[in-house]
Amino acid sequence: MAALFCQCDTNYYRSASDRPSASCTRPPSAPVNALSSVNGTSVNMEWSPPSSTGGRSDIRYNVICRKCAWESSQCEACGNRIRFNPKQMGLTEPAISVINLLAHTNYTLKVEAVNGVSDLSLEPRQFISLNVTTNQAAPSQILVIKQENTSQNSVTLMWHEPDQPNGIILEYEIKYFEKVRARTSAGCGRFSQTVEIETGKSVSLRYDTTTIIWICFALVTGLIVLLAMFICKKRRCGYSKAFQDPDEEKMYYQNGHLRFPDPKIYVDPHTYEDPSQAVREFAREIEASRIKIEKVIGSGEFGEVCYGRLKLPAKREIPVALKTLKSGYTEKQRRDFLSEASIMGQFDHPNIIRLEGVVTRSKPVMIVTDYMENGSLDSFLRRHDGQFTVIQLVGMLRGIAAGMKYLSDLGYIHRDLAARNILVNSNLVCKVSDFGLSRILEDDPDAAYTTTGGKIPIRWTAPEAIAYRKFSSASDVWSYGVVMWEVTSYGERPYWNMTNRDVIKSVEEGYRLPAPMGCPAALHQLMLDCWQKDRNERPKFIQIVSVLDKLIRNPTTLKIIDTTSRLNSPFLNRNIPNFTSFASVDEWLDVIKMGRYKDNFAAAGYLSLGLVMRMNIE
Ligand code: AMP
């Protein structure tokens, strides 16, 4: 008699809900092509379905998170603080966001595919795993501030460490205002009378009539000045740190009262009659005894750049970069050198190099900034040619764009945005740097003199800025497009060995840099948008950040590679040499300075010049 159903072979199963006559199936293989992008302390991960579904269509995914110690393979469960979006187990879509991770921590994320018979199988489970390192995140908010003691001229405040410090707390910053003053283009007015504010009920104030009248007068004066500043802000004159006395701290007088706006407009230190006043206003003086210089890491326009350690008041030390002013400087050199500090000191953004302070009262005169372990972006990329995922590269570009958006919002025009002026830290965070006033003239080896006067880094500069010195945030956007090209080509020199004159002429005639090898089409399109001749047609930095964010969120869009633009680019066509003069593909690639792509050409089967020519025609 024929059997009603067949026994399954070893390692093949039917689930409890399968009909007895259903085919035998097996667990799926591991998912493939996992990609992750780290955003602060969150990770977005995507993957493709397994190559073998085991003959079933009920595939689900489970994600396992492990926290791993640095430099060891010891891992532990991630704990229940973290969140998985949409969920950790039984995912139907091949994507997940893991949030609330610790800052600067290594995690291993494993994804397994399961189906209706996975639980029946005794075979080891198959995972795809990704190691990620989270970036820095600011500490969480300090929730409770307690007022301990108050007297007429002092107050003691206490608070708890934030719930999520996300790193070693370097310092606490308290902001308060004592006085206000107004400023116009003619300079700053005098400070208002002091406004006394009662800081605690425990203080019993007994004033005579004169004092009360005086306090009322001071309050009214203060309010008028504040009102004037408020109106001024509405008219977009903005508010800047420049209006503050360096000894004062800022207070955001909250709890339903006044709140001063954040700094909004960049103040050019040139507008100060005495530039050292700008330094005093924007840069904190650091005692030389708090600094330990450890080694030289580079050389700048004014002297050596060193690595060192800065002792903070809480006895902690942080690594810093120290830009020094070489001895024998002139007064002008000292002013120009310190101008960078008075510019940098106005900025406060994770993608802008941060000023710790200056040393001006002893020698060597120094500018102290955060230390960026990986140095400048161009050489960093050249050292790591081809070693990053597209998502990592886009992450770097996103950071640079966010920094530039911040600068353009403040009204600061960089004028020398290039990979050599971006610094990279150990977490691949990119920060815009190089803010000295004289830097383009003196410092930049890529700058060339133009007929309109001044020295300009031609390859990075928008045509209108070269032609008639029309520098704007839109010309910074053009330079940003060139930085995108530098990043996606791993530090290739824009326009290779063309002369500056040829670059100007080609760009003027409408030629644009082609997509670097393997560059996603979406990124090259964004570059072309940044290189619109009409500067009003170029995207704003806010739009660039948003486009890059979308690409990071949908990594599949980055898989479309631009294969045509390089080959069809009129720019390159002009430079495609006569193939008959070369003996081999390798020789041709060497001549056009693309020798590093030899392996790629060979791997893609372009072994003869004939095949290359056909590829070009196709
Ligand atoms: P600069 O004078 O700013 O062009 O600096 C000269 C070189 O010093 C740079 O190309 C970097 O290699 C190095 N450098 C400058 N600032 C830093 C920093 N904050 N951290 C690490 N390296 C730096």
PDB file of C-alpha atoms in Angstrom, residues 135-304:
ATOM      1  CA  ASN A 135      30.335  57.779  18.050  1.00  0.00           C
ATOM      2  CA  GLN A 136      30.297  60.442  20.636  1.00  0.00           C
ATOM      3  CA  ALA A 137      27.076  61.826  21.951  1.00  0.00           C
ATOM      4  CA  ALA A 138      26.568  64.793  24.156  1.00  0.00           C
ATOM      5  CA  PRO A 139      25.694  64.003  27.766  1.00  0.00           C
ATOM      6  CA  SER A 140      22.021  63.928  28.644  1.00  0.00           C
ATOM      7  CA  GLN A 141      20.449  66.924  30.303  1.00  0.00           C
ATOM      8  CA  ILE A 142      21.138  67.721  33.926  1.00  0.00           C
ATOM      9  CA  LEU A 143      17.707  67.293  35.339  1.00  0.00           C
ATOM     10  CA  VAL A 144      17.761  68.742  38.807  1.00  0.00           C
ATOM     11  CA  ILE A 145      19.774  71.723  40.000  1.00  0.00           C
ATOM     12  CA  LYS A 146      19.543  72.410  43.672  1.00  0.00           C
ATOM     13  CA  GLN A 147      20.256  75.712  45.240  1.00  0.00           C
ATOM     14  CA  GLU A 148      22.128  75.026  48.455  1.00  0.00           C
ATOM     15  CA  ASN A 149      23.143  78.314  50.030  1.00  0.00           C
ATOM     16  CA  THR A 150      22.438  81.827  48.974  1.00  0.00           C
ATOM     17  CA  SER A 151      23.768  85.006  50.349  1.00  0.00           C
ATOM     18  CA  GLN A 152      23.577  88.445  48.898  1.00  0.00           C
ATOM     19  CA  ASN A 153      26.602  87.920  46.690  1.00  0.00           C
ATOM     20  CA  SER A 154      26.952  84.200  46.295  1.00  0.00           C
ATOM     21  CA  VAL A 155      24.936  81.158  45.543  1.00  0.00           C
ATOM     22  CA  THR A 156      25.906  77.506  45.833  1.00  0.00           C
ATOM     23  CA  LEU A 157      24.392  75.187  43.282  1.00  0.00           C
ATOM     24  CA  MET A 158      24.438  71.396  43.286  1.00  0.00           C
ATOM     25  CA  TRP A 159      23.419  68.868  40.688  1.00  0.00           C
ATOM     26  CA  HIS A 160      23.732  65.221  39.851  1.00  0.00           C
ATOM     27  CA  GLU A 161      25.829  63.854  37.026  1.00  0.00           C
ATOM     28  CA  PRO A 162      23.614  63.434  33.942  1.00  0.00           C
ATOM     29  CA  ASP A 163      21.888  60.038  33.670  1.00  0.00           C
ATOM     30  CA  GLN A 164      23.796  59.316  30.474  1.00  0.00           C
ATOM     31  CA  PRO A 165      27.205  61.009  30.598  1.00  0.00           C
ATOM     32  CA  ASN A 166      28.147  59.268  27.292  1.00  0.00           C
ATOM     33  CA  GLY A 167      31.806  59.702  28.093  1.00  0.00           C
ATOM     34  CA  ILE A 168      34.023  61.273  30.690  1.00  0.00           C
ATOM     35  CA  ILE A 169      32.573  64.579  31.766  1.00  0.00           C
ATOM     36  CA  LEU A 170      35.264  67.131  31.062  1.00  0.00           C
ATOM     37  CA  GLU A 171      33.601  70.079  32.706  1.00  0.00           C
ATOM     38  CA  TYR A 172      30.306  71.616  33.600  1.00  0.00           C
ATOM     39  CA  GLU A 173      29.375  74.901  32.043  1.00  0.00           C
ATOM     40  CA  ILE A 174      27.240  77.404  33.918  1.00  0.00           C
ATOM     41  CA  LYS A 175      25.868  80.306  31.997  1.00  0.00           C
ATOM     42  CA  TYR A 176      24.697  83.514  33.566  1.00  0.00           C
ATOM     43  CA  PHE A 177      24.461  87.162  32.724  1.00  0.00           C
ATOM     44  CA  GLU A 178      25.326  89.993  34.972  1.00  0.00           C
ATOM     45  CA  LYS A 179      25.051  92.918  32.659  1.00  0.00           C
ATOM     46  CA  VAL A 180      23.911  93.738  29.162  1.00  0.00           C
ATOM     47  CA  ARG A 181      25.069  96.178  26.574  1.00  0.00           C
ATOM     48  CA  ALA A 182      24.083  96.981  23.008  1.00  0.00           C
ATOM     49  CA  ARG A 183      26.299  97.010  19.973  1.00  0.00           C
ATOM     50  CA  THR A 184      25.966  98.603  16.564  1.00  0.00           C
ATOM     51  CA  SER A 185      28.389  98.732  13.661  1.00  0.00           C
ATOM     52  CA  ALA A 186      30.034 101.654  15.471  1.00  0.00           C
ATOM     53  CA  GLY A 187      30.976  99.491  18.422  1.00  0.00           C
ATOM     54  CA  CYS A 188      29.703  98.503  21.848  1.00  0.00           C
ATOM     55  CA  GLY A 189      27.855 100.773  24.231  1.00  0.00           C
ATOM     56  CA  ARG A 190      28.494 100.824  27.949  1.00  0.00           C
ATOM     57  CA  PHE A 191      27.174  98.073  30.083  1.00  0.00           C
ATOM     58  CA  SER A 192      23.850  98.599  31.777  1.00  0.00           C
ATOM     59  CA  GLN A 193      23.602  99.178  35.463  1.00  0.00           C
ATOM     60  CA  THR A 194      23.785  96.007  37.428  1.00  0.00           C
ATOM     61  CA  VAL A 195      20.425  94.358  37.829  1.00  0.00           C
ATOM     62  CA  GLU A 196      20.102  92.611  41.136  1.00  0.00           C
ATOM     63  CA  ILE A 197      17.993  89.517  41.093  1.00  0.00           C
ATOM     64  CA  GLU A 198      16.882  87.847  44.250  1.00  0.00           C
ATOM     65  CA  THR A 199      18.279  84.345  44.125  1.00  0.00           C
ATOM     66  CA  GLY A 200      16.609  82.782  47.141  1.00  0.00           C
ATOM     67  CA  LYS A 201      13.830  83.339  49.584  1.00  0.00           C
ATOM     68  CA  SER A 202      16.198  82.706  52.457  1.00  0.00           C
ATOM     69  CA  VAL A 203      17.810  86.055  51.842  1.00  0.00           C
ATOM     70  CA  SER A 204      16.064  88.755  53.704  1.00  0.00           C
ATOM     71  CA  LEU A 205      16.782  91.975  51.926  1.00  0.00           C
ATOM     72  CA  ARG A 206      16.330  95.195  53.707  1.00  0.00           C
ATOM     73  CA  TYR A 207      16.748  98.212  51.487  1.00  0.00           C
ATOM     74  CA  ASP A 208      16.346 101.827  52.118  1.00  0.00           C
ATOM     75  CA  THR A 209      14.219 103.943  49.790  1.00  0.00           C
ATOM     76  CA  THR A 210      17.179 105.166  47.719  1.00  0.00           C
ATOM     77  CA  THR A 211      18.290 101.611  47.067  1.00  0.00           C
ATOM     78  CA  ILE A 212      14.784 100.575  46.072  1.00  0.00           C
ATOM     79  CA  ILE A 213      14.530 103.511  43.636  1.00  0.00           C
ATOM     80  CA  TRP A 214      17.952 102.600  42.285  1.00  0.00           C
ATOM     81  CA  ILE A 215      16.980  98.959  41.808  1.00  0.00           C
ATOM     82  CA  CYS A 216      13.772  99.993  40.015  1.00  0.00           C
ATOM     83  CA  PHE A 217      15.784 102.312  37.785  1.00  0.00           C
ATOM     84  CA  ALA A 218      18.282  99.550  37.033  1.00  0.00           C
ATOM     85  CA  LEU A 219      15.528  97.088  36.256  1.00  0.00           C
ATOM     86  CA  VAL A 220      13.762  99.480  33.907  1.00  0.00           C
ATOM     87  CA  THR A 221      17.041 100.347  32.149  1.00  0.00           C
ATOM     88  CA  GLY A 222      17.880  96.696  31.828  1.00  0.00           C
ATOM     89  CA  LEU A 223      14.472  95.878  30.413  1.00  0.00           C
ATOM     90  CA  ILE A 224      14.692  98.683  27.856  1.00  0.00           C
ATOM     91  CA  VAL A 225      18.063  97.403  26.693  1.00  0.00           C
ATOM     92  CA  LEU A 226      16.748  93.869  26.527  1.00  0.00           C
ATOM     93  CA  LEU A 227      13.733  95.034  24.543  1.00  0.00           C
ATOM     94  CA  ALA A 228      16.044  96.857  22.153  1.00  0.00           C
ATOM     95  CA  MET A 229      18.107  93.719  21.723  1.00  0.00           C
ATOM     96  CA  PHE A 230      14.969  91.686  21.140  1.00  0.00           C
ATOM     97  CA  ILE A 231      13.801  94.090  18.416  1.00  0.00           C
ATOM     98  CA  CYS A 232      17.300  94.085  17.001  1.00  0.00           C
ATOM     99  CA  LYS A 233      17.196  90.308  16.762  1.00  0.00           C
ATOM    100  CA  LYS A 234      13.827  90.418  15.011  1.00  0.00           C
ATOM    101  CA  ARG A 235      15.482  92.583  12.417  1.00  0.00           C
ATOM    102  CA  ARG A 236      18.149  89.928  12.109  1.00  0.00           C
ATOM    103  CA  CYS A 237      20.993  91.918  13.595  1.00  0.00           C
ATOM    104  CA  GLY A 238      21.447  88.823  15.719  1.00  0.00           C
ATOM    105  CA  TYR A 239      23.263  88.340  18.901  1.00  0.00           C
ATOM    106  CA  SER A 240      26.819  87.345  19.198  1.00  0.00           C
ATOM    107  CA  LYS A 241      29.299  86.304  21.790  1.00  0.00           C
ATOM    108  CA  ALA A 242      31.109  89.386  20.625  1.00  0.00           C
ATOM    109  CA  PHE A 243      28.851  91.463  22.779  1.00  0.00           C
ATOM    110  CA  GLN A 244      30.097  89.825  25.900  1.00  0.00           C
ATOM    111  CA  ASP A 245      32.773  90.616  28.281  1.00  0.00           C
ATOM    112  CA  PRO A 246      35.147  87.653  28.468  1.00  0.00           C
ATOM    113  CA  ASP A 247      34.906  87.512  32.234  1.00  0.00           C
ATOM    114  CA  GLU A 248      31.212  87.083  32.097  1.00  0.00           C
ATOM    115  CA  GLU A 249      29.318  83.942  31.526  1.00  0.00           C
ATOM    116  CA  LYS A 250      25.994  83.674  29.800  1.00  0.00           C
ATOM    117  CA  MET A 251      22.785  83.012  31.640  1.00  0.00           C
ATOM    118  CA  TYR A 252      19.717  81.681  29.983  1.00  0.00           C
ATOM    119  CA  TYR A 253      17.297  83.061  32.482  1.00  0.00           C
ATOM    120  CA  GLN A 254      14.586  80.509  32.080  1.00  0.00           C
ATOM    121  CA  ASN A 255      11.581  79.406  34.141  1.00  0.00           C
ATOM    122  CA  GLY A 256       9.218  81.578  32.213  1.00  0.00           C
ATOM    123  CA  HIS A 257      11.456  84.630  32.180  1.00  0.00           C
ATOM    124  CA  LEU A 258      13.904  85.995  29.662  1.00  0.00           C
ATOM    125  CA  ARG A 259      15.896  83.752  27.420  1.00  0.00           C
ATOM    126  CA  PHE A 260      18.705  85.134  25.331  1.00  0.00           C
ATOM    127  CA  PRO A 261      18.976  83.819  21.833  1.00  0.00           C
ATOM    128  CA  ASP A 262      21.945  81.684  20.804  1.00  0.00           C
ATOM    129  CA  PRO A 263      24.804  83.386  18.977  1.00  0.00           C
ATOM    130  CA  LYS A 264      23.607  83.963  15.428  1.00  0.00           C
ATOM    131  CA  ILE A 265      26.041  86.077  13.485  1.00  0.00           C
ATOM    132  CA  TYR A 266      29.743  85.649  13.036  1.00  0.00           C
ATOM    133  CA  VAL A 267      31.796  88.728  13.911  1.00  0.00           C
ATOM    134  CA  ASP A 268      34.811  89.376  11.719  1.00  0.00           C
ATOM    135  CA  PRO A 269      37.802  90.117  14.006  1.00  0.00           C
ATOM    136  CA  HIS A 270      38.957  92.585  11.329  1.00  0.00           C
ATOM    137  CA  THR A 271      36.172  94.900  12.431  1.00  0.00           C
ATOM    138  CA  TYR A 272      37.887  95.359  15.774  1.00  0.00           C
ATOM    139  CA  GLU A 273      40.166  98.328  15.961  1.00  0.00           C
ATOM    140  CA  ASP A 274      42.319  96.359  18.362  1.00  0.00           C
ATOM    141  CA  PRO A 275      42.390  92.702  17.186  1.00  0.00           C
ATOM    142  CA  SER A 276      43.703  91.521  20.539  1.00  0.00           C
ATOM    143  CA  GLN A 277      40.386  92.609  21.986  1.00  0.00           C
ATOM    144  CA  ALA A 278      38.673  90.100  19.672  1.00  0.00           C
ATOM    145  CA  VAL A 279      40.994  87.395  21.007  1.00  0.00           C
ATOM    146  CA  ARG A 280      40.130  88.391  24.585  1.00  0.00           C
ATOM    147  CA  GLU A 281      36.431  88.298  23.758  1.00  0.00           C
ATOM    148  CA  PHE A 282      36.328  84.970  22.006  1.00  0.00           C
ATOM    149  CA  ALA A 283      39.199  82.906  23.369  1.00  0.00           C
ATOM    150  CA  ARG A 284      39.862  81.761  26.897  1.00  0.00           C
ATOM    151  CA  GLU A 285      43.399  82.347  28.200  1.00  0.00           C
ATOM    152  CA  ILE A 286      45.003  79.103  29.340  1.00  0.00           C
ATOM    153  CA  GLU A 287      47.861  79.005  31.855  1.00  0.00           C
ATOM    154  CA  ALA A 288      50.912  77.463  30.152  1.00  0.00           C
ATOM    155  CA  SER A 289      51.506  75.362  33.300  1.00  0.00           C
ATOM    156  CA  ARG A 290      48.311  73.426  32.474  1.00  0.00           C
ATOM    157  CA  ILE A 291      49.748  72.251  29.146  1.00  0.00           C
ATOM    158  CA  LYS A 292      52.172  69.392  28.515  1.00  0.00           C
ATOM    159  CA  ILE A 293      53.622  69.404  24.994  1.00  0.00           C
ATOM    160  CA  GLU A 294      54.382  65.808  23.988  1.00  0.00           C
ATOM    161  CA  LYS A 295      55.307  65.666  20.301  1.00  0.00           C
ATOM    162  CA  VAL A 296      55.309  67.545  17.006  1.00  0.00           C
ATOM    163  CA  ILE A 297      52.585  66.337  14.623  1.00  0.00           C
ATOM    164  CA  GLY A 298      52.690  68.789  11.763  1.00  0.00           C
ATOM    165  CA  SER A 299      53.730  72.166  10.617  1.00  0.00           C
ATOM    166  CA  GLY A 300      51.492  75.123  10.051  1.00  0.00           C
ATOM    167  CA  GLU A 301      51.962  78.515   8.482  1.00  0.00           C
ATOM    168  CA  PHE A 302      53.149  80.108  11.721  1.00  0.00           C
ATOM    169  CA  GLY A 303      55.028  77.276  13.392  1.00  0.00           C
ATOM    170  CA  GLU A 304      54.843  73.690  14.528  1.00  0.00           C
TER     171      GLU A 304
END
